[in-house]
Amino acid sequence: MKKLYVLCAFVVTNFCVGQTFNEALKKATAEDKPVMLVFAGSDWCAPCIKLEKEIFQSALFEAEKKNWVLYKADFLKKSKLPAEVKKVNGQLADQYNQEGYFPLVVVLNSTGKVLGKLSYSKDTPAAYIKKLREFIQ
């Protein structure tokens, strides 16, 4: 059941299932899109769960996500992630989330340069998307 929850958490948001971070960067280059790297604790972090439900599962974000390459680094506590996934997520956190904030949305260019960071806020999906877009203008 726990494995099913983890799979559903990734599939529901369409965050780069089965794709490595390097592949996400290559895709961003090929498609000329920014990368949205999301650090979350989808089975324990209340603001992460709110961000998922209120923003990422909204119809507006569903339409918006075609403009991004999405990658989710999930740090589960109640469920187990494969060791390799944990290792990669830890390396990404060391590079892009040294403060250890959850949730944290890091907007990157296709070379991995940080363009901006955003956490959960009680914004409408439209306002949140506007904040994300401001990093890439």
mmCIF file with all atom_site columns, C-alpha atoms in Angstrom:
data_model
loop_
_atom_site.group_PDB
_atom_site.id
_atom_site.type_symbol
_atom_site.label_atom_id
_atom_site.label_alt_id
_atom_site.label_comp_id
_atom_site.label_asym_id
_atom_site.label_entity_id
_atom_site.label_seq_id
_atom_site.pdbx_PDB_ins_code
_atom_site.Cartn_x
_atom_site.Cartn_y
_atom_site.Cartn_z
_atom_site.occupancy
_atom_site.B_iso_or_equiv
_atom_site.pdbx_formal_charge
_atom_site.auth_seq_id
_atom_site.auth_comp_id
_atom_site.auth_asym_id
_atom_site.auth_atom_id
_atom_site.pdbx_PDB_model_num
ATOM 1   C CA . MET A 1 1   ? 0.000  0.000  0.000   1.00 0.00 ? 1   MET A CA 1
ATOM 2   C CA . LYS A 1 2   ? 2.838  2.398  0.826   1.00 0.00 ? 2   LYS A CA 1
ATOM 3   C CA . LYS A 1 3   ? 4.445  1.828  -2.565  1.00 0.00 ? 3   LYS A CA 1
ATOM 4   C CA . LEU A 1 4   ? 1.113  2.547  -4.228  1.00 0.00 ? 4   LEU A CA 1
ATOM 5   C CA . TYR A 1 5   ? 0.870  5.848  -2.309  1.00 0.00 ? 5   TYR A CA 1
ATOM 6   C CA . VAL A 1 6   ? 4.342  6.872  -3.447  1.00 0.00 ? 6   VAL A CA 1
ATOM 7   C CA . LEU A 1 7   ? 3.554  5.994  -7.047  1.00 0.00 ? 7   LEU A CA 1
ATOM 8   C CA . CYS A 1 8   ? 0.264  7.889  -6.917  1.00 0.00 ? 8   CYS A CA 1
ATOM 9   C CA . ALA A 1 9   ? 1.939  10.945 -5.414  1.00 0.00 ? 9   ALA A CA 1
ATOM 10  C CA . PHE A 1 10  ? 4.290  11.107 -8.387  1.00 0.00 ? 10  PHE A CA 1
ATOM 11  C CA . VAL A 1 11  ? 1.721  10.258 -11.049 1.00 0.00 ? 11  VAL A CA 1
ATOM 12  C CA . VAL A 1 12  ? -0.933 12.686 -9.830  1.00 0.00 ? 12  VAL A CA 1
ATOM 13  C CA . THR A 1 13  ? 1.355  15.660 -10.330 1.00 0.00 ? 13  THR A CA 1
ATOM 14  C CA . ASN A 1 14  ? 3.137  14.331 -13.430 1.00 0.00 ? 14  ASN A CA 1
ATOM 15  C CA . PHE A 1 15  ? 6.498  15.273 -11.956 1.00 0.00 ? 15  PHE A CA 1
ATOM 16  C CA . CYS A 1 16  ? 9.068  13.500 -14.096 1.00 0.00 ? 16  CYS A CA 1
ATOM 17  C CA . VAL A 1 17  ? 8.272  9.929  -13.217 1.00 0.00 ? 17  VAL A CA 1
ATOM 18  C CA . GLY A 1 18  ? 11.193 7.670  -14.100 1.00 0.00 ? 18  GLY A CA 1
ATOM 19  C CA . GLN A 1 19  ? 13.352 10.534 -15.299 1.00 0.00 ? 19  GLN A CA 1
ATOM 20  C CA . THR A 1 20  ? 16.700 11.442 -13.807 1.00 0.00 ? 20  THR A CA 1
ATOM 21  C CA . PHE A 1 21  ? 17.517 15.029 -12.965 1.00 0.00 ? 21  PHE A CA 1
ATOM 22  C CA . ASN A 1 22  ? 20.170 15.119 -15.708 1.00 0.00 ? 22  ASN A CA 1
ATOM 23  C CA . GLU A 1 23  ? 17.549 13.920 -18.179 1.00 0.00 ? 23  GLU A CA 1
ATOM 24  C CA . ALA A 1 24  ? 15.259 16.705 -16.969 1.00 0.00 ? 24  ALA A CA 1
ATOM 25  C CA . LEU A 1 25  ? 17.996 19.261 -17.688 1.00 0.00 ? 25  LEU A CA 1
ATOM 26  C CA . LYS A 1 26  ? 18.575 17.773 -21.149 1.00 0.00 ? 26  LYS A CA 1
ATOM 27  C CA . LYS A 1 27  ? 14.840 17.918 -21.834 1.00 0.00 ? 27  LYS A CA 1
ATOM 28  C CA . ALA A 1 28  ? 14.785 21.548 -20.698 1.00 0.00 ? 28  ALA A CA 1
ATOM 29  C CA . THR A 1 29  ? 17.578 22.339 -23.135 1.00 0.00 ? 29  THR A CA 1
ATOM 30  C CA . ALA A 1 30  ? 15.958 20.466 -26.018 1.00 0.00 ? 30  ALA A CA 1
ATOM 31  C CA . GLU A 1 31  ? 12.546 22.037 -25.404 1.00 0.00 ? 31  GLU A CA 1
ATOM 32  C CA . ASP A 1 32  ? 13.856 25.470 -24.341 1.00 0.00 ? 32  ASP A CA 1
ATOM 33  C CA . LYS A 1 33  ? 11.953 25.367 -21.052 1.00 0.00 ? 33  LYS A CA 1
ATOM 34  C CA . PRO A 1 34  ? 12.808 26.210 -17.460 1.00 0.00 ? 34  PRO A CA 1
ATOM 35  C CA . VAL A 1 35  ? 13.002 23.495 -14.821 1.00 0.00 ? 35  VAL A CA 1
ATOM 36  C CA . MET A 1 36  ? 10.761 23.469 -11.768 1.00 0.00 ? 36  MET A CA 1
ATOM 37  C CA . LEU A 1 37  ? 12.504 21.432 -9.062  1.00 0.00 ? 37  LEU A CA 1
ATOM 38  C CA . VAL A 1 38  ? 10.147 20.754 -6.158  1.00 0.00 ? 38  VAL A CA 1
ATOM 39  C CA . PHE A 1 39  ? 11.437 19.648 -2.763  1.00 0.00 ? 39  PHE A CA 1
ATOM 40  C CA . ALA A 1 40  ? 8.584  18.058 -0.832  1.00 0.00 ? 40  ALA A CA 1
ATOM 41  C CA . GLY A 1 41  ? 7.735  15.715 1.967   1.00 0.00 ? 41  GLY A CA 1
ATOM 42  C CA . SER A 1 42  ? 4.506  14.504 0.437   1.00 0.00 ? 42  SER A CA 1
ATOM 43  C CA . ASP A 1 43  ? 3.612  12.096 3.243   1.00 0.00 ? 43  ASP A CA 1
ATOM 44  C CA . TRP A 1 44  ? 4.422  14.254 6.294   1.00 0.00 ? 44  TRP A CA 1
ATOM 45  C CA . CYS A 1 45  ? 4.769  17.959 5.433   1.00 0.00 ? 45  CYS A CA 1
ATOM 46  C CA . ALA A 1 46  ? 1.443  19.817 5.786   1.00 0.00 ? 46  ALA A CA 1
ATOM 47  C CA . PRO A 1 47  ? 2.480  22.825 3.634   1.00 0.00 ? 47  PRO A CA 1
ATOM 48  C CA . CYS A 1 48  ? 3.778  20.393 0.967   1.00 0.00 ? 48  CYS A CA 1
ATOM 49  C CA . ILE A 1 49  ? 0.422  18.642 0.890   1.00 0.00 ? 49  ILE A CA 1
ATOM 50  C CA . LYS A 1 50  ? -1.377 21.996 0.661   1.00 0.00 ? 50  LYS A CA 1
ATOM 51  C CA . LEU A 1 51  ? 0.871  23.121 -2.200  1.00 0.00 ? 51  LEU A CA 1
ATOM 52  C CA . GLU A 1 52  ? 0.125  19.892 -4.010  1.00 0.00 ? 52  GLU A CA 1
ATOM 53  C CA . LYS A 1 53  ? -3.640 20.096 -3.547  1.00 0.00 ? 53  LYS A CA 1
ATOM 54  C CA . GLU A 1 54  ? -4.176 23.843 -3.881  1.00 0.00 ? 54  GLU A CA 1
ATOM 55  C CA . ILE A 1 55  ? -1.699 24.655 -6.645  1.00 0.00 ? 55  ILE A CA 1
ATOM 56  C CA . PHE A 1 56  ? -0.271 21.629 -8.448  1.00 0.00 ? 56  PHE A CA 1
ATOM 57  C CA . GLN A 1 57  ? -3.604 19.820 -8.766  1.00 0.00 ? 57  GLN A CA 1
ATOM 58  C CA . SER A 1 58  ? -5.463 22.932 -9.938  1.00 0.00 ? 58  SER A CA 1
ATOM 59  C CA . ALA A 1 59  ? -6.782 23.247 -13.481 1.00 0.00 ? 59  ALA A CA 1
ATOM 60  C CA . LEU A 1 60  ? -4.666 26.384 -13.987 1.00 0.00 ? 60  LEU A CA 1
ATOM 61  C CA . PHE A 1 61  ? -1.459 24.599 -13.080 1.00 0.00 ? 61  PHE A CA 1
ATOM 62  C CA . GLU A 1 62  ? -2.476 21.621 -15.180 1.00 0.00 ? 62  GLU A CA 1
ATOM 63  C CA . ALA A 1 63  ? -2.506 23.967 -18.190 1.00 0.00 ? 63  ALA A CA 1
ATOM 64  C CA . GLU A 1 64  ? 0.674  25.790 -17.054 1.00 0.00 ? 64  GLU A CA 1
ATOM 65  C CA . LYS A 1 65  ? 2.898  22.768 -16.565 1.00 0.00 ? 65  LYS A CA 1
ATOM 66  C CA . LYS A 1 66  ? 3.386  22.288 -20.312 1.00 0.00 ? 66  LYS A CA 1
ATOM 67  C CA . ASN A 1 67  ? 5.681  25.340 -20.108 1.00 0.00 ? 67  ASN A CA 1
ATOM 68  C CA . TRP A 1 68  ? 8.032  23.672 -17.624 1.00 0.00 ? 68  TRP A CA 1
ATOM 69  C CA . VAL A 1 69  ? 10.150 20.590 -17.119 1.00 0.00 ? 69  VAL A CA 1
ATOM 70  C CA . LEU A 1 70  ? 9.018  19.339 -13.734 1.00 0.00 ? 70  LEU A CA 1
ATOM 71  C CA . TYR A 1 71  ? 11.131 17.338 -11.297 1.00 0.00 ? 71  TYR A CA 1
ATOM 72  C CA . LYS A 1 72  ? 10.099 16.342 -7.785  1.00 0.00 ? 72  LYS A CA 1
ATOM 73  C CA . ALA A 1 73  ? 12.595 15.480 -5.055  1.00 0.00 ? 73  ALA A CA 1
ATOM 74  C CA . ASP A 1 74  ? 10.351 13.858 -2.459  1.00 0.00 ? 74  ASP A CA 1
ATOM 75  C CA . PHE A 1 75  ? 11.596 13.166 1.051   1.00 0.00 ? 75  PHE A CA 1
ATOM 76  C CA . LEU A 1 76  ? 9.195  10.594 2.457   1.00 0.00 ? 76  LEU A CA 1
ATOM 77  C CA . LYS A 1 77  ? 9.081  9.568  6.099   1.00 0.00 ? 77  LYS A CA 1
ATOM 78  C CA . LYS A 1 78  ? 6.101  7.217  6.264   1.00 0.00 ? 78  LYS A CA 1
ATOM 79  C CA . SER A 1 79  ? 6.896  5.436  3.014   1.00 0.00 ? 79  SER A CA 1
ATOM 80  C CA . LYS A 1 80  ? 10.152 4.050  1.679   1.00 0.00 ? 80  LYS A CA 1
ATOM 81  C CA . LEU A 1 81  ? 11.906 5.353  -1.371  1.00 0.00 ? 81  LEU A CA 1
ATOM 82  C CA . PRO A 1 82  ? 14.528 3.286  -3.213  1.00 0.00 ? 82  PRO A CA 1
ATOM 83  C CA . ALA A 1 83  ? 18.059 3.950  -1.936  1.00 0.00 ? 83  ALA A CA 1
ATOM 84  C CA . GLU A 1 84  ? 19.168 5.419  -5.269  1.00 0.00 ? 84  GLU A CA 1
ATOM 85  C CA . VAL A 1 85  ? 16.257 7.901  -5.285  1.00 0.00 ? 85  VAL A CA 1
ATOM 86  C CA . LYS A 1 86  ? 17.086 8.932  -1.705  1.00 0.00 ? 86  LYS A CA 1
ATOM 87  C CA . LYS A 1 87  ? 20.722 9.441  -2.702  1.00 0.00 ? 87  LYS A CA 1
ATOM 88  C CA . VAL A 1 88  ? 19.860 11.608 -5.722  1.00 0.00 ? 88  VAL A CA 1
ATOM 89  C CA . ASN A 1 89  ? 17.330 13.630 -3.723  1.00 0.00 ? 89  ASN A CA 1
ATOM 90  C CA . GLY A 1 90  ? 19.966 14.209 -1.045  1.00 0.00 ? 90  GLY A CA 1
ATOM 91  C CA . GLN A 1 91  ? 22.480 15.390 -3.629  1.00 0.00 ? 91  GLN A CA 1
ATOM 92  C CA . LEU A 1 92  ? 19.900 17.769 -5.108  1.00 0.00 ? 92  LEU A CA 1
ATOM 93  C CA . ALA A 1 93  ? 19.128 19.099 -1.622  1.00 0.00 ? 93  ALA A CA 1
ATOM 94  C CA . ASP A 1 94  ? 22.844 19.646 -0.964  1.00 0.00 ? 94  ASP A CA 1
ATOM 95  C CA . GLN A 1 95  ? 23.060 21.692 -4.143  1.00 0.00 ? 95  GLN A CA 1
ATOM 96  C CA . TYR A 1 96  ? 19.705 23.511 -4.282  1.00 0.00 ? 96  TYR A CA 1
ATOM 97  C CA . ASN A 1 97  ? 18.108 23.345 -0.823  1.00 0.00 ? 97  ASN A CA 1
ATOM 98  C CA . GLN A 1 98  ? 20.893 23.694 1.699   1.00 0.00 ? 98  GLN A CA 1
ATOM 99  C CA . GLU A 1 99  ? 18.498 25.402 4.116   1.00 0.00 ? 99  GLU A CA 1
ATOM 100 C CA . GLY A 1 100 ? 16.299 22.290 4.191   1.00 0.00 ? 100 GLY A CA 1
ATOM 101 C CA . TYR A 1 101 ? 13.020 24.121 3.497   1.00 0.00 ? 101 TYR A CA 1
ATOM 102 C CA . PHE A 1 102 ? 9.870  22.139 2.720   1.00 0.00 ? 102 PHE A CA 1
ATOM 103 C CA . PRO A 1 103 ? 8.209  22.686 0.396   1.00 0.00 ? 103 PRO A CA 1
ATOM 104 C CA . LEU A 1 104 ? 10.619 24.538 -1.804  1.00 0.00 ? 104 LEU A CA 1
ATOM 105 C CA . VAL A 1 105 ? 10.138 25.195 -5.501  1.00 0.00 ? 105 VAL A CA 1
ATOM 106 C CA . VAL A 1 106 ? 13.405 26.024 -7.235  1.00 0.00 ? 106 VAL A CA 1
ATOM 107 C CA . VAL A 1 107 ? 13.208 27.498 -10.718 1.00 0.00 ? 107 VAL A CA 1
ATOM 108 C CA . LEU A 1 108 ? 16.263 26.661 -12.824 1.00 0.00 ? 108 LEU A CA 1
ATOM 109 C CA . ASN A 1 109 ? 17.428 27.300 -16.337 1.00 0.00 ? 109 ASN A CA 1
ATOM 110 C CA . SER A 1 110 ? 18.446 24.347 -18.496 1.00 0.00 ? 110 SER A CA 1
ATOM 111 C CA . THR A 1 111 ? 22.031 24.466 -17.199 1.00 0.00 ? 111 THR A CA 1
ATOM 112 C CA . GLY A 1 112 ? 20.906 24.171 -13.583 1.00 0.00 ? 112 GLY A CA 1
ATOM 113 C CA . LYS A 1 113 ? 21.405 27.827 -12.644 1.00 0.00 ? 113 LYS A CA 1
ATOM 114 C CA . VAL A 1 114 ? 18.959 28.967 -9.961  1.00 0.00 ? 114 VAL A CA 1
ATOM 115 C CA . LEU A 1 115 ? 16.622 31.673 -11.230 1.00 0.00 ? 115 LEU A CA 1
ATOM 116 C CA . GLY A 1 116 ? 14.468 31.852 -8.115  1.00 0.00 ? 116 GLY A CA 1
ATOM 117 C CA . LYS A 1 117 ? 12.979 30.023 -5.151  1.00 0.00 ? 117 LYS A CA 1
ATOM 118 C CA . LEU A 1 118 ? 9.452  29.927 -3.811  1.00 0.00 ? 118 LEU A CA 1
ATOM 119 C CA . SER A 1 119 ? 7.797  28.114 -0.948  1.00 0.00 ? 119 SER A CA 1
ATOM 120 C CA . TYR A 1 120 ? 4.154  27.504 -0.121  1.00 0.00 ? 120 TYR A CA 1
ATOM 121 C CA . SER A 1 121 ? 2.010  30.589 0.272   1.00 0.00 ? 121 SER A CA 1
ATOM 122 C CA . LYS A 1 122 ? -1.720 31.029 0.560   1.00 0.00 ? 122 LYS A CA 1
ATOM 123 C CA . ASP A 1 123 ? -1.991 32.286 -3.003  1.00 0.00 ? 123 ASP A CA 1
ATOM 124 C CA . THR A 1 124 ? -4.497 31.420 -5.649  1.00 0.00 ? 124 THR A CA 1
ATOM 125 C CA . PRO A 1 125 ? -3.127 29.169 -8.380  1.00 0.00 ? 125 PRO A CA 1
ATOM 126 C CA . ALA A 1 126 ? -3.047 32.196 -10.725 1.00 0.00 ? 126 ALA A CA 1
ATOM 127 C CA . ALA A 1 127 ? -1.021 34.277 -8.254  1.00 0.00 ? 127 ALA A CA 1
ATOM 128 C CA . TYR A 1 128 ? 1.387  31.414 -7.548  1.00 0.00 ? 128 TYR A CA 1
ATOM 129 C CA . ILE A 1 129 ? 1.925  30.789 -11.260 1.00 0.00 ? 129 ILE A CA 1
ATOM 130 C CA . LYS A 1 130 ? 2.551  34.509 -11.759 1.00 0.00 ? 130 LYS A CA 1
ATOM 131 C CA . LYS A 1 131 ? 5.290  34.409 -9.104  1.00 0.00 ? 131 LYS A CA 1
ATOM 132 C CA . LEU A 1 132 ? 6.896  31.408 -10.824 1.00 0.00 ? 132 LEU A CA 1
ATOM 133 C CA . ARG A 1 133 ? 6.801  33.095 -14.215 1.00 0.00 ? 133 ARG A CA 1
ATOM 134 C CA . GLU A 1 134 ? 8.483  36.219 -12.835 1.00 0.00 ? 134 GLU A CA 1
ATOM 135 C CA . PHE A 1 135 ? 11.666 34.184 -12.302 1.00 0.00 ? 135 PHE A CA 1
ATOM 136 C CA . ILE A 1 136 ? 11.954 33.391 -16.008 1.00 0.00 ? 136 ILE A CA 1
ATOM 137 C CA . GLN A 1 137 ? 11.135 36.757 -17.555 1.00 0.00 ? 137 GLN A CA 1
#
